[in-house]
XYZ file of C-alpha atoms in Angstrom:
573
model
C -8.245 34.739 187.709
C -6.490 31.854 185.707
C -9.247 29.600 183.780
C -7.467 26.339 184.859
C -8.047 23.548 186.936
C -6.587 19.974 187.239
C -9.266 17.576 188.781
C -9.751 14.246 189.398
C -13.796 13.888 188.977
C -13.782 11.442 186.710
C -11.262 9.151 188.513
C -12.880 9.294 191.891
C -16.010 7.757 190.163
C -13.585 4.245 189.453
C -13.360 1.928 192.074
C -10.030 -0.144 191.705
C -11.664 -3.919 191.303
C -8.392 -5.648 189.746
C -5.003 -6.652 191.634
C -2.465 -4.577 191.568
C -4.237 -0.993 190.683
C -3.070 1.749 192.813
C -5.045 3.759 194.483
C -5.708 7.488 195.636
C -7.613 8.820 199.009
C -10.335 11.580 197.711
C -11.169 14.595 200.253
C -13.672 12.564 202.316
C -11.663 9.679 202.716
C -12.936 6.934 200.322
C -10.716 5.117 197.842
C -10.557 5.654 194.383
C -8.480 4.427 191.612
C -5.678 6.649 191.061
C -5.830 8.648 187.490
C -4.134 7.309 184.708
C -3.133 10.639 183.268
C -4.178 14.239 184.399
C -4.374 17.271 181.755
C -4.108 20.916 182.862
C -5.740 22.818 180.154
C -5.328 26.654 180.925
C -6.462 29.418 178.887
C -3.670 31.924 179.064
C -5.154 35.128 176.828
C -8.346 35.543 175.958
C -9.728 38.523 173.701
C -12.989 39.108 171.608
C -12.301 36.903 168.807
C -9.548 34.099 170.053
C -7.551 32.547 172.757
C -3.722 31.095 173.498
C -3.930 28.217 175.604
C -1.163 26.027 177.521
C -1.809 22.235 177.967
C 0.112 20.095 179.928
C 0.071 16.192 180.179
C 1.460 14.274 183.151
C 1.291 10.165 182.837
C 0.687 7.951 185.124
C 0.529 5.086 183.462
C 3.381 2.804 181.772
C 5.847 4.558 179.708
C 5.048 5.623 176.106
C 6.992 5.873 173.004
C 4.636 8.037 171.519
C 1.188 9.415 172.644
C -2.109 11.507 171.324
C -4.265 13.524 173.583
C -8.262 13.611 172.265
C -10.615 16.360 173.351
C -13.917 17.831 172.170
C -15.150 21.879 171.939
C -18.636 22.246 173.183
C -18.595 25.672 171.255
C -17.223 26.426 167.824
C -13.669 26.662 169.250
C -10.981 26.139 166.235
C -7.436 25.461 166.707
C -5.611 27.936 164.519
C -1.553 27.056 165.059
C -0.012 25.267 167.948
C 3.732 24.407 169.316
C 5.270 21.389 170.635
C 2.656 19.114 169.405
C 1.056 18.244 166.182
C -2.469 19.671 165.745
C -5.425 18.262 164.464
C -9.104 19.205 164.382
C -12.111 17.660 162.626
C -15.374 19.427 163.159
C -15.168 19.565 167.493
C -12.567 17.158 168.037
C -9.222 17.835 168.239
C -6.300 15.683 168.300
C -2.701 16.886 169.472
C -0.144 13.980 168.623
C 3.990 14.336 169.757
C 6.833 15.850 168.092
C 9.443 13.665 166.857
C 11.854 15.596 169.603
C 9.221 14.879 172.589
C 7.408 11.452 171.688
C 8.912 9.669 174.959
C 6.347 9.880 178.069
C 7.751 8.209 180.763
C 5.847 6.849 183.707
C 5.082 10.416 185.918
C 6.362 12.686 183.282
C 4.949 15.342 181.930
C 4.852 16.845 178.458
C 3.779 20.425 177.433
C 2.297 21.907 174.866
C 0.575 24.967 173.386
C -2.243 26.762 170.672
C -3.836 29.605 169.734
C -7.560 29.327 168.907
C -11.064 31.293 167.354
C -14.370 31.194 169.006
C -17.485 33.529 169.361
C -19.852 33.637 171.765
C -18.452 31.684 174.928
C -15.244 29.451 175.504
C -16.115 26.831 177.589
C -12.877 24.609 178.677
C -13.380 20.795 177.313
C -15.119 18.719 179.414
C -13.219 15.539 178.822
C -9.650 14.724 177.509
C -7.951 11.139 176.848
C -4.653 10.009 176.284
C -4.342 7.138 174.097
C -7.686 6.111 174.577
C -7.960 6.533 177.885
C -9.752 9.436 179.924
C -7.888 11.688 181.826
C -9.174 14.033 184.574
C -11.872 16.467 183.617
C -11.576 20.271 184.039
C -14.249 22.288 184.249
C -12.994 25.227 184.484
C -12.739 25.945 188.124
C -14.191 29.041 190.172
C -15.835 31.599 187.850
C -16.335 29.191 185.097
C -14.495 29.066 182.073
C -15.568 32.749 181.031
C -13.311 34.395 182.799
C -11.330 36.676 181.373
C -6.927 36.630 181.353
C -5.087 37.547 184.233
C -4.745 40.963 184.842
C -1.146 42.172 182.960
C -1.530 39.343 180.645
C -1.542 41.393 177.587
C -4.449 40.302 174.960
C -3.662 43.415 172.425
C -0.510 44.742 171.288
C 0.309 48.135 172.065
C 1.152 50.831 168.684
C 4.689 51.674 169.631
C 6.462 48.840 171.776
C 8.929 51.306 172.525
C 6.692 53.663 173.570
C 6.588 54.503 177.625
C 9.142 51.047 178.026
C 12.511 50.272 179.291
C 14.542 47.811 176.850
C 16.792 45.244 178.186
C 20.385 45.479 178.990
C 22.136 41.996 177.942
C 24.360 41.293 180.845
C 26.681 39.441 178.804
C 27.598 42.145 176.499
C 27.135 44.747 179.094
C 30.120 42.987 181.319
C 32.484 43.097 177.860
C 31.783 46.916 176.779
C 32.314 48.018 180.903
C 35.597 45.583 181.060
C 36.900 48.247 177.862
C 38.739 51.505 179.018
C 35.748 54.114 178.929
C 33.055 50.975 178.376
C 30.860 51.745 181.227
C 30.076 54.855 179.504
C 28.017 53.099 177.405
C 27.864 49.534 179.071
C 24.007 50.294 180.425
C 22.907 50.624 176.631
C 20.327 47.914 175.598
C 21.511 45.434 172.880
C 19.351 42.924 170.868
C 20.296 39.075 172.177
C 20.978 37.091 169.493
C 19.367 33.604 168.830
C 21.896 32.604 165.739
C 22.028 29.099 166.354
C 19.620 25.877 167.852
C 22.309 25.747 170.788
C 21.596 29.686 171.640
C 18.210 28.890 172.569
C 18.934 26.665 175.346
C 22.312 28.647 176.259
C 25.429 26.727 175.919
C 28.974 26.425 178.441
C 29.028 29.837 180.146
C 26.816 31.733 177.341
C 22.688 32.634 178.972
C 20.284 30.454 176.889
C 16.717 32.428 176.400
C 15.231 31.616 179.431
C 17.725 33.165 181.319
C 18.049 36.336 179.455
C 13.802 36.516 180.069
C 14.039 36.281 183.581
C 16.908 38.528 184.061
C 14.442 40.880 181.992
C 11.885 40.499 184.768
C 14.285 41.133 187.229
C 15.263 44.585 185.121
C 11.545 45.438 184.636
C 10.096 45.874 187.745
C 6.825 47.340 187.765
C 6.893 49.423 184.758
C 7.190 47.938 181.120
C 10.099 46.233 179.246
C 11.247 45.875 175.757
C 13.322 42.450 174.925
C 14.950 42.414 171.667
C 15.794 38.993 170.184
C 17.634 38.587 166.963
C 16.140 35.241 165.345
C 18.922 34.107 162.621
C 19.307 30.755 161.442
C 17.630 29.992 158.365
C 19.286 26.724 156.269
C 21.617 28.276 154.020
C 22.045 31.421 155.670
C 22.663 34.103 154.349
C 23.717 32.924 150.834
C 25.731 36.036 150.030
C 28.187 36.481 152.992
C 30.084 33.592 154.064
C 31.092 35.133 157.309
C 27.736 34.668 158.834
C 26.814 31.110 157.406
C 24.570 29.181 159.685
C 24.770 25.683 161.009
C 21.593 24.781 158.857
C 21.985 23.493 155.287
C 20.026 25.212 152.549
C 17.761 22.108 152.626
C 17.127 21.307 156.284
C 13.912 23.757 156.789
C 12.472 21.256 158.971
C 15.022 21.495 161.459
C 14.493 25.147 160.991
C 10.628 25.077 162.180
C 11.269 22.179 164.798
C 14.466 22.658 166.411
C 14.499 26.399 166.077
C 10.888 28.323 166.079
C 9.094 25.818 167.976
C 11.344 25.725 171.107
C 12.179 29.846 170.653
C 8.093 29.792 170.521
C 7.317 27.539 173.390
C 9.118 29.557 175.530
C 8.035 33.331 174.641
C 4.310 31.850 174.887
C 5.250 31.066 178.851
C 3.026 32.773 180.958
C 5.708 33.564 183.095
C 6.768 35.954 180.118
C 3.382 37.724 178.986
C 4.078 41.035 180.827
C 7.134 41.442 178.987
C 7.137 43.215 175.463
C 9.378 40.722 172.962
C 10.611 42.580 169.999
C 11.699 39.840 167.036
C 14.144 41.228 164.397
C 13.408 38.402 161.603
C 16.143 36.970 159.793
C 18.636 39.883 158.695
C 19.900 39.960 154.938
C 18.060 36.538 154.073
C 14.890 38.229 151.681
C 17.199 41.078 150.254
C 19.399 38.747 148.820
C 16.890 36.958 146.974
C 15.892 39.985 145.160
C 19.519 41.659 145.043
C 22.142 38.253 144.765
C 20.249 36.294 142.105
C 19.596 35.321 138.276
C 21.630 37.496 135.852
C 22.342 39.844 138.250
C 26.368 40.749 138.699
C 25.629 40.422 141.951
C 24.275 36.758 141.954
C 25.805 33.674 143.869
C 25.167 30.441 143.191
C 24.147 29.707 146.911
C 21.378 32.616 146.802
C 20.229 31.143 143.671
C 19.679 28.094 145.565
C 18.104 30.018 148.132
C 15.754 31.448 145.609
C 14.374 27.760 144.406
C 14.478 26.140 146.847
C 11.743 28.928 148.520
C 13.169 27.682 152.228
C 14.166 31.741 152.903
C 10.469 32.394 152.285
C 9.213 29.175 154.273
C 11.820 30.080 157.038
C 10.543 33.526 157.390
C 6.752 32.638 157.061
C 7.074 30.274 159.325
C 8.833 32.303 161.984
C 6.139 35.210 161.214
C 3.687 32.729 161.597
C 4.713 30.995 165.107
C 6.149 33.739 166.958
C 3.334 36.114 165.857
C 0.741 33.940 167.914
C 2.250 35.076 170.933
C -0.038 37.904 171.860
C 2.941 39.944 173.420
C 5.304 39.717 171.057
C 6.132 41.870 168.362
C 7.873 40.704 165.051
C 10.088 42.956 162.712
C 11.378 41.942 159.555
C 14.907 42.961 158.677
C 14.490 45.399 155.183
C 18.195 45.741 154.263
C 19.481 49.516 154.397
C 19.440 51.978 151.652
C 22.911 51.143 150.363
C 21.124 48.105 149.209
C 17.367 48.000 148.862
C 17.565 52.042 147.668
C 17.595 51.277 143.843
C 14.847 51.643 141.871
C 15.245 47.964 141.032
C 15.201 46.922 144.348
C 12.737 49.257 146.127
C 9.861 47.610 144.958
C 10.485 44.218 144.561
C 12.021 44.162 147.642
C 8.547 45.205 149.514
C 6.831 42.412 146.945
C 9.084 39.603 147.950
C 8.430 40.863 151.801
C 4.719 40.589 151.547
C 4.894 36.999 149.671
C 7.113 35.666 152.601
C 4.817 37.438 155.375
C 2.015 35.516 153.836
C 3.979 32.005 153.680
C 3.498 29.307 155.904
C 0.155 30.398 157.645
C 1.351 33.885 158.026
C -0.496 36.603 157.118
C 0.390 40.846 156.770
C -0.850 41.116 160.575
C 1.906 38.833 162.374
C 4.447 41.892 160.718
C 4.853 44.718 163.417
C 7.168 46.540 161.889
C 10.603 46.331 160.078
C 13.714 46.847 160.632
C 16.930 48.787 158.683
C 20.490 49.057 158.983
C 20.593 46.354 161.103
C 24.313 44.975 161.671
C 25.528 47.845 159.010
C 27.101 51.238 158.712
C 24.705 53.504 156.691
C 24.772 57.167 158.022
C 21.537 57.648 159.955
C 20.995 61.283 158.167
C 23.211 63.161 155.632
C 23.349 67.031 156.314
C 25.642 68.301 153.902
C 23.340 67.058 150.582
C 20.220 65.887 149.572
C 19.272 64.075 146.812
C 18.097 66.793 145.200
C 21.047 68.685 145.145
C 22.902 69.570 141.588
C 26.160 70.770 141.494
C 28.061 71.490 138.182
C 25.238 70.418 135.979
C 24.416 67.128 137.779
C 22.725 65.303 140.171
C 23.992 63.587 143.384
C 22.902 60.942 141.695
C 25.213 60.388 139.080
C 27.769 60.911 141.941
C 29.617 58.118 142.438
C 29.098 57.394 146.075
C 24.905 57.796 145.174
C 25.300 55.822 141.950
C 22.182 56.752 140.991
C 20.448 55.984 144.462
C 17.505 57.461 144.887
C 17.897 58.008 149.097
C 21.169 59.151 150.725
C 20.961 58.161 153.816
C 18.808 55.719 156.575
C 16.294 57.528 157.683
C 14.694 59.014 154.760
C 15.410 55.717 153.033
C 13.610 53.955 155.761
C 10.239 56.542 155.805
C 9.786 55.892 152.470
C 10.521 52.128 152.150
C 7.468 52.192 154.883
C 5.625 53.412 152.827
C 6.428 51.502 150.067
C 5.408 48.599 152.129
C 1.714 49.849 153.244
C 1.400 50.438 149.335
C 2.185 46.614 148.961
C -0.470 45.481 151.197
C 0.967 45.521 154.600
C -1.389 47.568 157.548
C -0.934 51.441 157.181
C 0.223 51.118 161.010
C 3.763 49.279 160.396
C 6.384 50.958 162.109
C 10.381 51.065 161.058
C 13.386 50.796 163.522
C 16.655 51.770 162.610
C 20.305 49.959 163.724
C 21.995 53.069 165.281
C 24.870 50.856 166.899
C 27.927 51.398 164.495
C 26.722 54.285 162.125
C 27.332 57.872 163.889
C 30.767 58.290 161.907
C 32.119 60.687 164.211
C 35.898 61.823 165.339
C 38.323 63.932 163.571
C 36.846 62.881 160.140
C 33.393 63.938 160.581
C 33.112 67.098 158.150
C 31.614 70.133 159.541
C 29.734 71.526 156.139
C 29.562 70.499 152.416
C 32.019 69.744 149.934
C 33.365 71.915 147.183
C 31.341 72.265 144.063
C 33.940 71.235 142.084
C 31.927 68.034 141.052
C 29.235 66.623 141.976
C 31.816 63.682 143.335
C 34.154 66.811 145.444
C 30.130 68.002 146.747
C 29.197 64.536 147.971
C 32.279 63.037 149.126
C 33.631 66.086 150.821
C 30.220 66.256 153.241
C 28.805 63.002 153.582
C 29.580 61.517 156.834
C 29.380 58.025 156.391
C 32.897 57.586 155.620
C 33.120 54.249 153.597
C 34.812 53.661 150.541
C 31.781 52.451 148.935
C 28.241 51.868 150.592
C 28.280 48.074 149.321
C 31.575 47.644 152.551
C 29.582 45.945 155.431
C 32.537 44.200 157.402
C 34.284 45.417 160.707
C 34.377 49.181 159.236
C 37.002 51.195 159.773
C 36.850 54.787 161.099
C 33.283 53.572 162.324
C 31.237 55.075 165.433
C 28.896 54.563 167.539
C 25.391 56.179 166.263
C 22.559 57.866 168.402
C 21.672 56.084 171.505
C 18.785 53.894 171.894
C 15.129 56.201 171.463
C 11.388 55.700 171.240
C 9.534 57.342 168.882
C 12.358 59.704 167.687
C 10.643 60.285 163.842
C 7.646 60.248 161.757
C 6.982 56.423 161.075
C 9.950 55.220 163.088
C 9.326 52.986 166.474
C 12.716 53.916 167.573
C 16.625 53.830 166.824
C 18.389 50.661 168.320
C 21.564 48.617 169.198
C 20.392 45.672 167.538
C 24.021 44.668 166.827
C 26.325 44.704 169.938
C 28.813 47.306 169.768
C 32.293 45.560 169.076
C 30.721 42.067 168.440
C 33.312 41.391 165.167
C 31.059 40.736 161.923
C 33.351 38.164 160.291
C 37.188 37.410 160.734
C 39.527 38.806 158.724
C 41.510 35.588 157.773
C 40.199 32.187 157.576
C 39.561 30.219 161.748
C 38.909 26.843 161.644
C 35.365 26.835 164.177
C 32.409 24.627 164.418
C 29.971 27.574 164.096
C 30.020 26.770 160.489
C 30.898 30.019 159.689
C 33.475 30.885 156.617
C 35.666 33.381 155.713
C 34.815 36.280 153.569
C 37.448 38.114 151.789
C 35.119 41.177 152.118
C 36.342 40.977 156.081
C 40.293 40.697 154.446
C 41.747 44.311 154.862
C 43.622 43.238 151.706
C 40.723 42.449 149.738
C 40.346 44.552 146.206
C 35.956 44.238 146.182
C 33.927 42.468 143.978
C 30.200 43.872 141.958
C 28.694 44.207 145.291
C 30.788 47.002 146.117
C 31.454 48.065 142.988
C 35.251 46.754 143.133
C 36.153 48.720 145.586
C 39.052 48.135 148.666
C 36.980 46.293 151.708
C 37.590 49.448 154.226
C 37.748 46.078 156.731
C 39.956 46.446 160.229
C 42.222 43.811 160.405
C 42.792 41.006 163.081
C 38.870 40.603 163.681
C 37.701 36.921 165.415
C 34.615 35.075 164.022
C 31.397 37.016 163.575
C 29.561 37.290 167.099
C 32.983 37.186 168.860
C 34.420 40.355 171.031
C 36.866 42.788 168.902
C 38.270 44.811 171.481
C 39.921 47.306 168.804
C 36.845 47.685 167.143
C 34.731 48.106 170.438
C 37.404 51.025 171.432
C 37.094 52.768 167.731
C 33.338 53.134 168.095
C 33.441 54.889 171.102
C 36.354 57.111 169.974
C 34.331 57.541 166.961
C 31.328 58.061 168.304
C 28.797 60.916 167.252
C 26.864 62.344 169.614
C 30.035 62.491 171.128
C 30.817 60.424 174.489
C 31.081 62.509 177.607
């Protein structure tokens, strides 16, 4: 049963005695003074160690400006993080002041609030809260006492494998675009991630579902079995710092809008009850940590935004932070986005890149145990495996490696690149029971130019580029692709160390326009996305490979949608 109760003990002991004070009729009849303010304190999970708990705060007093609720643990309950409000604690008392965004109280409003907590031995609920100054109701606890334990389905412990035994969510929104395609309901029942790339996403804004909305459609698609939600949280200030097609509405310096216009709300809203039976899968911020380690210093590679980036430390706040405040919900499950092995598969990338991960995952109040999992190849083309070679192979006295296309690479393709880069991780300090997903939306390279065997042995260059199937002009090309499919379809479990492959990116959802659109997304245009475009050091000045006429990033390319599933490998029926 629910550990919550809102009473009114403590006000039916005052008996009004001045003009003017209202007054309240308790069970048996008598008059008492009504309550100035009422709390409803409710533990939501409870487990061997800690607790989450949801407060809420109605006033029924004059309207405030500001206010400060005051309790006191009878136990050695400590407040660890909390949302919505500003946490204090000293010794038993804790104080829980406003946010700047939710100071105002007005006269029968109510204002919510949340925490997760440590204890041992029992949890009693406090006996006494006041507001301002002035006691509220008490709670005690109600029937059973405040040791009972969660309501049943509330999880307490996360499960190994979200994936695992689940259905995942089918985004409505996308899923009316790919069905409205010629051949789109083919695929239009595939589950997408939801993406959360702005404050106004959160909420929802015109016609677009804000979160809330897409949750309780996911009830309404779980039914009694279990559910997987992905969420795609991407806004960091100065977002990615090396692509201007997918700048952000935050500046590099405005990380406190980040944590309190961003996290908290995304937060408050996964830690609804109303949501704890559903699994929430977090991809954290793609491309923002790579680029610190790829896109800075003396680097040919290096911007002078990333280098800001880099200083400033608000991509390793932003990420902490996130790690931190989503990872006290007890049913969600946060992945960080790990690049792809065109990018992180250099030896001088590999492991700095799972160095800098572990320094932002223990940022902020984050620790190594708020990171699930990661994610690869999210939002980019890299061929999930490569038959026709290995990186082993040598053909006319050299290595793949010194193939062009490898460059001296040390992994060919996604998945091995992604098994190993787990491990890599573990061996920088995260828990030996991470698991790795893998963006299968746009990489299955299909259609007439899929090759059916190797390449001459010519050269090494004839070997490699004659079999690979990932058929970019250089693995650095991440905009609107052309001759791009759609990859294998959504799957738990489908390799050692993986959780599962994924649509994180919505089929035919453009990934930056290919000339310059005035928009107030505050996203800018990246020649890499220009079809005329020559390349730069990050793709080894090389053509773009970019379809032309593409919208903003996030907006619906119809020619692109209708090339993936032409393209597609396995194959469309």
């Amino acid at each position: 049963m629910s550990r919550t109760r809102t009473a009114l003990l403590a006000a039916m002991a005052l008996v009004a005695g001045a003009t003017g004070t209202a007054f309240a009729v308790d069970p048996g009849g008598a008059e008492v003074a009504a309550v100035p303010c009422t709390v409803d304190y409710k533990i939501q999970n409870q487990w061997s160690t800690g607790f989450t708990a949801a407060v809420t705060v109605t006033n029924n007093s004059a309207a405030k400006s500001s206010w400060s609720l005051k309790w006191s643990y009878a136990g050695n309950q400590k407040v660890t993080s909390g949302w919505n409000a500003k946490l204090s604690q000293s010794g038993a008392a804790v104080t829980a002041a406003n946010e700047s965004y939710n100071a105002q109280l007005a006269t029968g409003g109510s204002v919510s609030f949340g925490f997760q907590g440590s204890y041992s031995g029992s949890n009693a609920i406090p006996a006494t809260f006041t507001l301002d100054g002035v006691t509220c109701n008490v709670d005690s606890g109600g029937p059973g006492g405040p040791t009972d334990p969660p309501d049943p389905g509330g999880p307490a412990n996360r499960v190994n494998n979200p994936y695992d035994g689940a259905k995942v969510y089918v985004n409505p929104e996308w899923s009316a675009k790919a069905a409205a395609e010629p051949g789109g309901s083919r695929i239009a029942n595939q589950p997408t991630g939801v993406w959360l790339d702005r404050i106004a996403a959160v909420n929802g804004s015109g016609d677009k579902m804000g979160l809330r909305a897409h949750l309780d459609e996911a009830l309404r698609q779980k039914g009694s079995g279990e559910l997987v939600v992905q969420l795609v949280i991407y806004n960091l200030p100065g977002r990615d710092c090396a692509a201007l097609a997918s700048n952000g509405e935050l500046k590099a310096d405005e990380i406190d809008r980040y944590r309190t216009e961003y996290i908290d709300p995304i937060k408050a809203i996964l830690a609804d009850s109303k949501y704890s039976s559903l699994r929430i899968v977090t991809t954290v911020e793609i491309d923002s940590l790579p680029n610190l380690v790829t896109n800075t210093g003396s680097r040919p590679t290096a911007t002078p935004q990333c280098d800001v980036m880099k200083a400033n430390g608000n991509y390793i706040k932003g990420v902490g932070y996130a790690l931190n405040k989503l990872g006290d919900v007890p049913n969600v499950y946060n992945y960080v986005d790990a690049g792809h092995h065109g990018w992180i598969g250099w030896d001088d990338n590999f492991a700095p890149s799972a160095t800098l991960f572990k320094e932002a995952a223990s940022a902020e109040g984050a620790t190594v145990n708020d990171v699930h999992g990661f994610i690869t190849n999210t939002a980019n083309y890299s061929a999930l495996k490569e038959d026709h070679f290995s990186i082993n192979d040598n053909v006319a006295g050299k290595s793949v490696r010194e193939s062009n296309w490898v460059d001296w690479n040390r992994y060919v393709d996604e998945l091995s690149f992604a098994q190993a880069f787990r491990n890599q991780l573990v061996s920088a300090g995260f828990p030996s029971g991470i698991g790795m997903l893998i963006d299968t939306s746009r990489n299955g390279w299909g259609g007439t130019a899929r090759p059916t065997g190797p390449g001459a042995q010519t050269t090494v260059d004839t070997y490699v580029d004659g079999g690979r199937y990932d058929r970019r002009i250089n693995p650095g090309n991440w905009c609107n692709q052309s001759g791009a499919g759609l990859g294998e379809r959504p799957q738990a479990g489908p390799a050692a160390g993986i959780d599962a492959y994924v649509w994180m990116k919505p089929p035919g959802e453009s990934d930056g326009a290919s000339k310059e659109i005035p928009n107030p997304e505050g996203k800018g245009f990246d020649r890499m996305c220009d079809p005329t475009y020559e390349g730069n050091p990050r793709n080894g000045n090389n053509p773009s490979g970019a379809l032309a006429d593409a919208p903003l990033s996030g907006h619906w390319f119809s020619a692109q949608f209708r090339q993936l599933m032409q393209n597609a490998y396995p194959p469309l029926s």
